[in-house]
Amino acid sequence: MEKVKCLILGGGPAGFTAAIYASRANLGPVLYEGVQPGGQLTTTTIVENFPGFPGGVDAGNLMDGMREQARSFGADIRSGTATAVDLSSRPFRITIDDKEEIEAQALIIATGASARYLGLPSEQKYKGAGVSACATCDGFFYRKRTVAVVGGGDTACEEALYLASIAKKVYMIVRRDVFRASEIMQQKVFAKDNIEVLWNCNTQEVLGDGFGVTGARLLRKDGSVFDIAIDGFFLAIGHSPSSQLFTPWIATDQDGYILTDGKSSRTNIPGVFAAGDVQDKIYRQAVTAAASGCMAARDAEKFLLEQN
Ligand code: NDP
């Protein structure tokens, strides 16, 4: 069985930054990128708030740069996903893609978070056939068509704005009478002629013709039910942390976010550290994920030094 000093799970800003720091500290890190190489950022286009890029930076290029930077210091970056873990004793045992087992002295969990869905059977039925949680991935298919975005946060506004530049019309389905999004995003949405906000509305059902989405049935707070005709239905109602694999051992809060000790990345298991969105329900930014990846590598380095 392969034995490593430091194993990192997750190929987003947290994982790659951990790999940069861990390789520079001679921990010989091995990183598995997981199901979404490059992390959630690759579902967006331009990142305008990552420091050092006054004109914004293409999200894919930013992640490629982080990956290359980690590799340049010797990090072993691999494709593959952890499918089982045993954290009952150290070294920890991690199974990759249900095949190889790997033993790690220290583990950094940087598995991120994934998009939430409403949980409607009709939404499941048309997933990939008009239902999507990534406008920047799938928006292209809706040129000059009509779509809806569910949610009232920054992501929903960002997705709606992106779709408004492609589609003929964008509905935003917002369950309250206010946005949760920041003021600047709200203003951008209000300034768009082809975005119509449907306040106080919840989706009862995604309507379709068996092949794809044709509409949505909405329930307004006043009890009225009405249908809208749409070709695409985009979810932007937040994310769930990808922590399920670890929860038999690792303590999380009620929403599944991994709990870390004070201002560190230490989890309840000595030698296991968490970084990025899997442990951060508040900030969830590329730059904060990267920073916490740095912390996790430094915490792992200190831990391994103390063990020896
Ligand atoms: P948020 O949690 O901020 O917003 C989720 C939105 O979805 C809210 O409007 C919420 O409604 C709504 N919602 C949740 N569940 C349901 C449901 N079951 N049915 C209908 N609506 C629902 O998530 P985001 O992904 O928008 O943002 C996450 C974090 O990332 C935030 O901190 C945000 O600021 C940040 N972000 C920053 C960006 C930027 O700076 N450019 C871009 C994108 C995100 P309600 O308000 O009623 O709870």
Coordinates of C-alpha atoms and ligand atoms in Angstrom, one line a residue:
M1 CA 0.0 0.0 0.0
E2 CA 1.2 3.5 -0.8
K3 CA 2.3 5.5 2.2
V4 CA 2.4 9.3 2.2
K5 CA 3.1 11.9 4.8
C6 CA 0.4 14.4 3.8
L7 CA -2.6 13.6 1.7
I8 CA -4.9 16.4 0.5
L9 CA -8.4 15.7 -0.8
G10 CA -9.9 18.4 -3.1
G11 CA -8.7 20.4 -6.1
G12 CA -10.0 23.8 -5.4
P13 CA -8.3 26.9 -4.1
A14 CA -8.0 25.4 -0.5
G15 CA -6.5 22.1 -1.7
F16 CA -4.0 23.6 -4.2
T17 CA -2.9 26.3 -1.7
A18 CA -2.4 23.5 0.9
A19 CA -0.3 21.6 -1.7
I20 CA 1.8 24.7 -2.4
Y21 CA 2.7 25.2 1.2
A22 CA 3.0 21.4 2.1
S23 CA 5.4 20.8 -0.8
R24 CA 7.5 23.8 0.1
A25 CA 7.6 22.3 3.7
N26 CA 8.9 19.0 2.3
L27 CA 5.8 17.1 3.3
G28 CA 5.7 15.4 -0.2
P29 CA 1.9 16.0 -0.5
V30 CA -0.3 13.9 -2.7
L31 CA -3.5 15.6 -3.8
Y32 CA -6.5 14.0 -5.3
E33 CA -8.6 16.5 -7.2
G34 CA -12.0 14.8 -6.7
V35 CA -15.1 15.0 -8.8
Q36 CA -14.7 18.6 -9.8
P37 CA -11.1 19.4 -10.7
G38 CA -10.5 23.0 -10.1
G39 CA -13.4 23.2 -7.6
Q40 CA -16.5 25.3 -7.7
L41 CA -14.7 28.2 -9.2
T42 CA -14.6 26.4 -12.5
T43 CA -18.4 26.7 -12.7
T44 CA -18.0 30.5 -13.0
T45 CA -16.3 32.6 -15.7
I46 CA -14.4 35.7 -14.5
V47 CA -13.3 36.1 -10.9
E48 CA -13.2 39.8 -10.2
N49 CA -12.3 39.8 -6.5
F50 CA -9.2 37.6 -6.2
P51 CA -6.5 40.0 -5.2
G52 CA -3.7 40.7 -7.7
F53 CA -5.9 40.7 -10.8
P54 CA -7.2 44.3 -11.2
G55 CA -9.0 43.4 -14.5
G56 CA -10.4 40.1 -13.2
V57 CA -9.1 36.7 -14.0
D58 CA -10.6 33.7 -15.9
A59 CA -11.6 31.2 -13.2
G60 CA -10.2 28.2 -15.2
N61 CA -6.9 30.0 -15.7
L62 CA -6.7 30.9 -12.0
M63 CA -7.1 27.3 -11.0
D64 CA -4.7 26.0 -13.7
G65 CA -2.2 28.5 -12.3
M66 CA -2.6 27.2 -8.7
R67 CA -2.3 23.6 -9.9
E68 CA 0.9 24.4 -11.8
Q69 CA 2.3 26.3 -8.9
A70 CA 1.8 23.4 -6.6
R71 CA 3.3 21.0 -9.1
S72 CA 6.4 23.3 -9.6
F73 CA 7.2 22.7 -5.9
G74 CA 6.8 18.9 -6.3
A75 CA 3.2 18.3 -5.2
D76 CA 1.9 15.1 -6.7
I77 CA -1.5 16.1 -8.1
R78 CA -3.7 13.3 -9.3
S79 CA -7.2 12.8 -10.6
G80 CA -9.4 10.6 -8.5
T81 CA -11.9 10.8 -5.7
A82 CA -11.8 9.4 -2.2
T83 CA -14.6 6.9 -1.9
A84 CA -13.9 5.5 1.6
V85 CA -11.9 6.6 4.6
D86 CA -10.9 5.0 7.9
L87 CA -9.8 7.6 10.4
S88 CA -10.1 5.3 13.4
S89 CA -6.4 5.3 13.9
R90 CA -3.2 6.8 12.4
P91 CA -1.9 6.4 9.8
F92 CA -5.3 7.1 8.2
R93 CA -6.5 4.8 5.4
I94 CA -8.1 6.4 2.3
T95 CA -9.6 4.5 -0.6
I96 CA -9.4 6.2 -4.0
D97 CA -12.1 5.4 -6.7
D98 CA -13.0 2.2 -4.8
K99 CA -9.6 0.7 -5.8
E100 CA -6.3 1.9 -4.4
E101 CA -5.7 2.3 -0.7
I102 CA -3.4 4.9 0.5
E103 CA -2.0 5.5 4.0
A104 CA -1.5 9.0 5.3
Q105 CA 0.2 10.4 8.4
A106 CA -1.7 13.7 8.0
L107 CA -4.9 14.4 6.1
I108 CA -6.2 17.7 4.8
I109 CA -9.8 17.7 3.8
A110 CA -10.5 20.4 1.2
T111 CA -13.5 18.7 -0.5
G112 CA -15.6 21.9 -0.8
A113 CA -19.3 22.1 -1.2
S114 CA -21.8 21.3 -3.9
A115 CA -25.0 23.0 -5.2
R116 CA -28.3 22.4 -3.4
Y117 CA -31.5 21.4 -5.1
L118 CA -35.1 21.9 -4.1
G119 CA -35.7 18.2 -3.8
L120 CA -38.7 18.0 -6.2
P121 CA -39.1 14.8 -8.2
S122 CA -39.8 16.8 -11.3
E123 CA -36.5 18.7 -10.8
Q124 CA -34.7 15.3 -10.6
K125 CA -36.5 14.1 -13.7
Y126 CA -35.2 17.0 -15.8
K127 CA -31.7 17.3 -14.3
G128 CA -29.5 17.7 -17.4
A129 CA -32.5 18.3 -19.6
G130 CA -33.3 21.8 -18.6
V131 CA -32.6 21.7 -14.9
S132 CA -29.1 22.9 -13.9
A133 CA -27.2 24.3 -11.0
C134 CA -24.6 26.0 -13.1
A135 CA -25.5 28.9 -15.4
T136 CA -22.0 29.4 -16.6
C137 CA -21.7 25.7 -17.6
D138 CA -25.1 25.4 -19.3
G139 CA -26.3 28.9 -20.1
F140 CA -24.9 28.6 -23.6
F141 CA -27.8 26.3 -24.5
Y142 CA -30.4 29.0 -23.8
R143 CA -29.5 31.6 -26.3
K144 CA -32.6 33.8 -27.0
R145 CA -34.7 31.5 -24.9
T146 CA -36.5 32.0 -21.5
V147 CA -35.1 30.7 -18.3
A148 CA -35.6 31.0 -14.5
V149 CA -33.2 31.2 -11.7
V150 CA -34.2 30.2 -8.2
G151 CA -32.7 32.0 -5.2
G152 CA -32.1 35.6 -4.1
G153 CA -28.4 35.5 -3.0
D154 CA -25.3 36.7 -4.7
T155 CA -25.0 33.5 -6.7
A156 CA -28.6 33.8 -8.0
C157 CA -28.0 37.4 -9.0
E158 CA -24.7 36.5 -10.7
E159 CA -26.3 33.6 -12.6
A160 CA -29.3 35.7 -13.6
L161 CA -27.0 38.5 -14.9
Y162 CA -24.9 36.0 -16.8
L163 CA -28.0 34.3 -18.3
A164 CA -29.5 37.8 -19.1
S165 CA -26.6 38.3 -21.5
I166 CA -27.5 35.2 -23.4
A167 CA -31.2 34.5 -23.0
K168 CA -34.2 36.5 -24.2
K169 CA -35.7 36.6 -20.7
V170 CA -34.8 35.6 -17.2
Y171 CA -37.2 35.1 -14.3
M172 CA -35.8 35.2 -10.8
I173 CA -37.9 33.1 -8.4
V174 CA -37.3 34.6 -4.9
R175 CA -39.1 33.1 -1.9
R176 CA -39.2 36.3 0.2
D177 CA -39.9 39.9 -0.8
V178 CA -36.2 40.9 -0.5
F179 CA -32.9 39.6 -1.9
R180 CA -30.2 38.2 0.3
A181 CA -27.6 39.4 -2.2
S182 CA -25.3 42.3 -1.7
E183 CA -26.5 45.8 -2.7
I184 CA -24.2 46.0 -5.7
M185 CA -25.5 42.7 -7.2
Q186 CA -29.1 43.8 -6.6
Q187 CA -28.6 47.1 -8.4
K188 CA -27.1 45.2 -11.4
V189 CA -30.1 42.9 -11.5
F190 CA -32.6 45.8 -11.3
A191 CA -30.8 47.6 -14.1
K192 CA -31.4 44.7 -16.5
D193 CA -34.5 45.0 -18.7
N194 CA -34.8 41.3 -19.4
I195 CA -34.8 40.1 -15.8
E196 CA -38.1 39.9 -14.0
V197 CA -38.1 39.1 -10.3
L198 CA -41.0 37.0 -9.0
W199 CA -41.1 37.9 -5.3
N200 CA -42.6 35.7 -2.6
C201 CA -42.7 32.6 -4.9
N202 CA -41.8 29.0 -4.3
T203 CA -41.6 26.4 -7.0
Q204 CA -44.2 23.6 -6.7
E205 CA -43.1 21.7 -9.8
V206 CA -40.9 21.9 -12.8
L207 CA -43.0 21.3 -15.8
G208 CA -41.9 19.3 -18.9
D209 CA -42.9 17.4 -21.9
G210 CA -41.0 14.3 -21.1
F211 CA -37.9 15.4 -23.0
G212 CA -37.1 18.8 -21.4
V213 CA -38.3 21.6 -19.3
T214 CA -41.3 23.7 -20.6
G215 CA -42.2 25.6 -17.5
A216 CA -42.5 25.9 -13.7
R217 CA -45.6 26.0 -11.4
L218 CA -45.2 28.6 -8.7
L219 CA -47.0 29.1 -5.4
R220 CA -47.1 32.7 -4.3
K221 CA -47.2 33.5 -0.6
D222 CA -50.8 34.8 -1.0
G223 CA -51.8 31.2 -1.9
S224 CA -52.1 31.8 -5.7
V225 CA -50.7 29.2 -8.1
F226 CA -49.5 30.1 -11.6
D227 CA -47.3 28.7 -14.3
I228 CA -44.5 30.4 -16.2
A229 CA -43.2 29.1 -19.6
I230 CA -39.5 28.5 -19.5
D231 CA -36.9 26.4 -21.3
G232 CA -34.3 26.3 -18.5
F233 CA -34.5 26.1 -14.7
F234 CA -31.4 27.1 -12.8
L235 CA -30.9 26.5 -9.1
A236 CA -28.9 29.0 -7.0
I237 CA -30.0 28.3 -3.5
G238 CA -26.8 27.7 -1.8
H239 CA -24.5 24.8 -1.2
S240 CA -24.0 21.7 1.0
P241 CA -20.5 20.8 2.3
S242 CA -19.0 17.6 0.9
S243 CA -18.3 16.1 4.3
Q244 CA -20.4 13.0 4.3
L245 CA -17.5 10.6 3.9
F246 CA -15.8 11.9 7.0
T247 CA -18.8 12.3 9.4
P248 CA -18.5 9.0 11.1
W249 CA -15.3 10.4 12.7
I250 CA -15.1 14.1 12.1
A251 CA -17.3 16.5 14.1
T252 CA -19.5 18.8 12.0
D253 CA -22.2 21.4 12.8
Q254 CA -25.9 20.7 12.1
D255 CA -25.5 21.6 8.4
G256 CA -22.5 19.2 7.9
Y257 CA -19.7 21.8 7.9
I258 CA -16.6 20.4 9.5
L259 CA -15.8 22.0 12.9
T260 CA -12.3 23.3 13.4
D261 CA -10.6 24.3 16.6
G262 CA -10.5 28.1 17.2
K263 CA -8.5 29.9 14.5
S264 CA -6.8 26.7 13.3
S265 CA -7.7 24.1 10.7
R266 CA -7.5 21.2 13.3
T267 CA -10.5 18.9 13.4
N268 CA -11.5 16.7 16.4
I269 CA -9.1 14.0 15.1
P270 CA -5.4 14.8 15.6
G271 CA -3.7 14.8 12.2
V272 CA -6.8 15.6 10.2
F273 CA -7.2 19.2 9.1
A274 CA -10.0 20.9 7.1
A275 CA -9.8 23.8 4.8
G276 CA -12.0 25.7 2.4
D277 CA -15.8 25.6 1.9
V278 CA -16.2 22.2 3.6
Q279 CA -15.5 24.0 6.9
D280 CA -16.6 27.5 6.1
K281 CA -20.3 28.4 5.8
I282 CA -19.8 32.1 6.2
Y283 CA -17.1 33.5 3.9
R284 CA -17.0 30.9 1.1
Q285 CA -14.7 32.9 -1.2
A286 CA -11.8 31.7 -3.3
V287 CA -9.4 33.9 -1.4
T288 CA -10.6 32.7 2.1
A289 CA -10.5 29.1 0.9
A290 CA -6.9 29.6 -0.3
A291 CA -5.9 31.2 3.0
S292 CA -7.4 28.3 5.0
G293 CA -5.5 25.9 2.7
C294 CA -2.3 27.6 3.8
M295 CA -3.3 27.3 7.4
A296 CA -4.1 23.6 7.0
A297 CA -0.7 22.9 5.5
R298 CA 1.1 24.8 8.2
D299 CA -0.9 23.0 10.9
A300 CA -0.1 19.6 9.3
E301 CA 3.6 20.5 9.1
K302 CA 3.6 21.4 12.9
F303 CA 1.7 18.2 13.7
L304 CA 4.1 16.0 11.8
L305 CA 7.1 17.7 13.4
E306 CA 5.6 17.1 16.8
Q307 CA 5.0 13.4 16.0
N308 CA 8.7 12.9 15.1
Ligands
NDP1 P1 -26.9 32.3 0.0 O1 -27.0 31.3 1.1 O2 -26.3 33.6 0.2 O3 -28.3 32.5 -0.7 C1 -29.1 31.5 -1.0 C2 -30.4 32.1 -1.6 O4 -31.3 31.0 -2.0 C3 -31.2 32.9 -0.6 O5 -31.9 34.0 -1.3 C4 -32.2 31.9 0.0 O6 -33.4 32.5 0.4 C5 -32.5 31.1 -1.3 N1 -33.0 29.7 -0.9 C6 -32.4 28.8 -0.1 N2 -33.1 27.7 0.0 C7 -34.1 27.9 -0.8 C8 -35.3 27.1 -1.2 N3 -35.4 25.9 -0.7 N4 -36.2 27.6 -2.0 C9 -36.0 28.8 -2.5 N5 -35.0 29.7 -2.2 C10 -34.1 29.2 -1.4 O7 -26.1 31.4 -1.2 P2 -25.2 32.0 -2.4 O8 -24.8 30.7 -3.1 O9 -25.9 33.0 -3.2 O10 -23.9 32.7 -1.8 C11 -23.1 32.0 -0.9 C12 -22.0 32.9 -0.4 O11 -21.1 33.2 -1.5 C13 -22.5 34.2 0.1 O12 -21.7 34.6 1.2 C14 -22.3 35.2 -1.0 O13 -22.2 36.5 -0.7 C15 -21.0 34.6 -1.7 N6 -20.9 34.9 -3.1 C16 -20.2 36.0 -3.5 C17 -20.1 36.4 -4.8 C18 -19.3 37.6 -5.2 O14 -18.8 38.2 -4.3 N7 -19.2 37.9 -6.4 C19 -20.8 35.6 -5.9 C20 -21.5 34.5 -5.4 C21 -21.6 34.2 -4.0 P3 -33.5 33.3 1.8 O15 -32.8 34.6 1.6 O16 -35.0 33.5 2.0 O17 -32.9 32.4 2.8

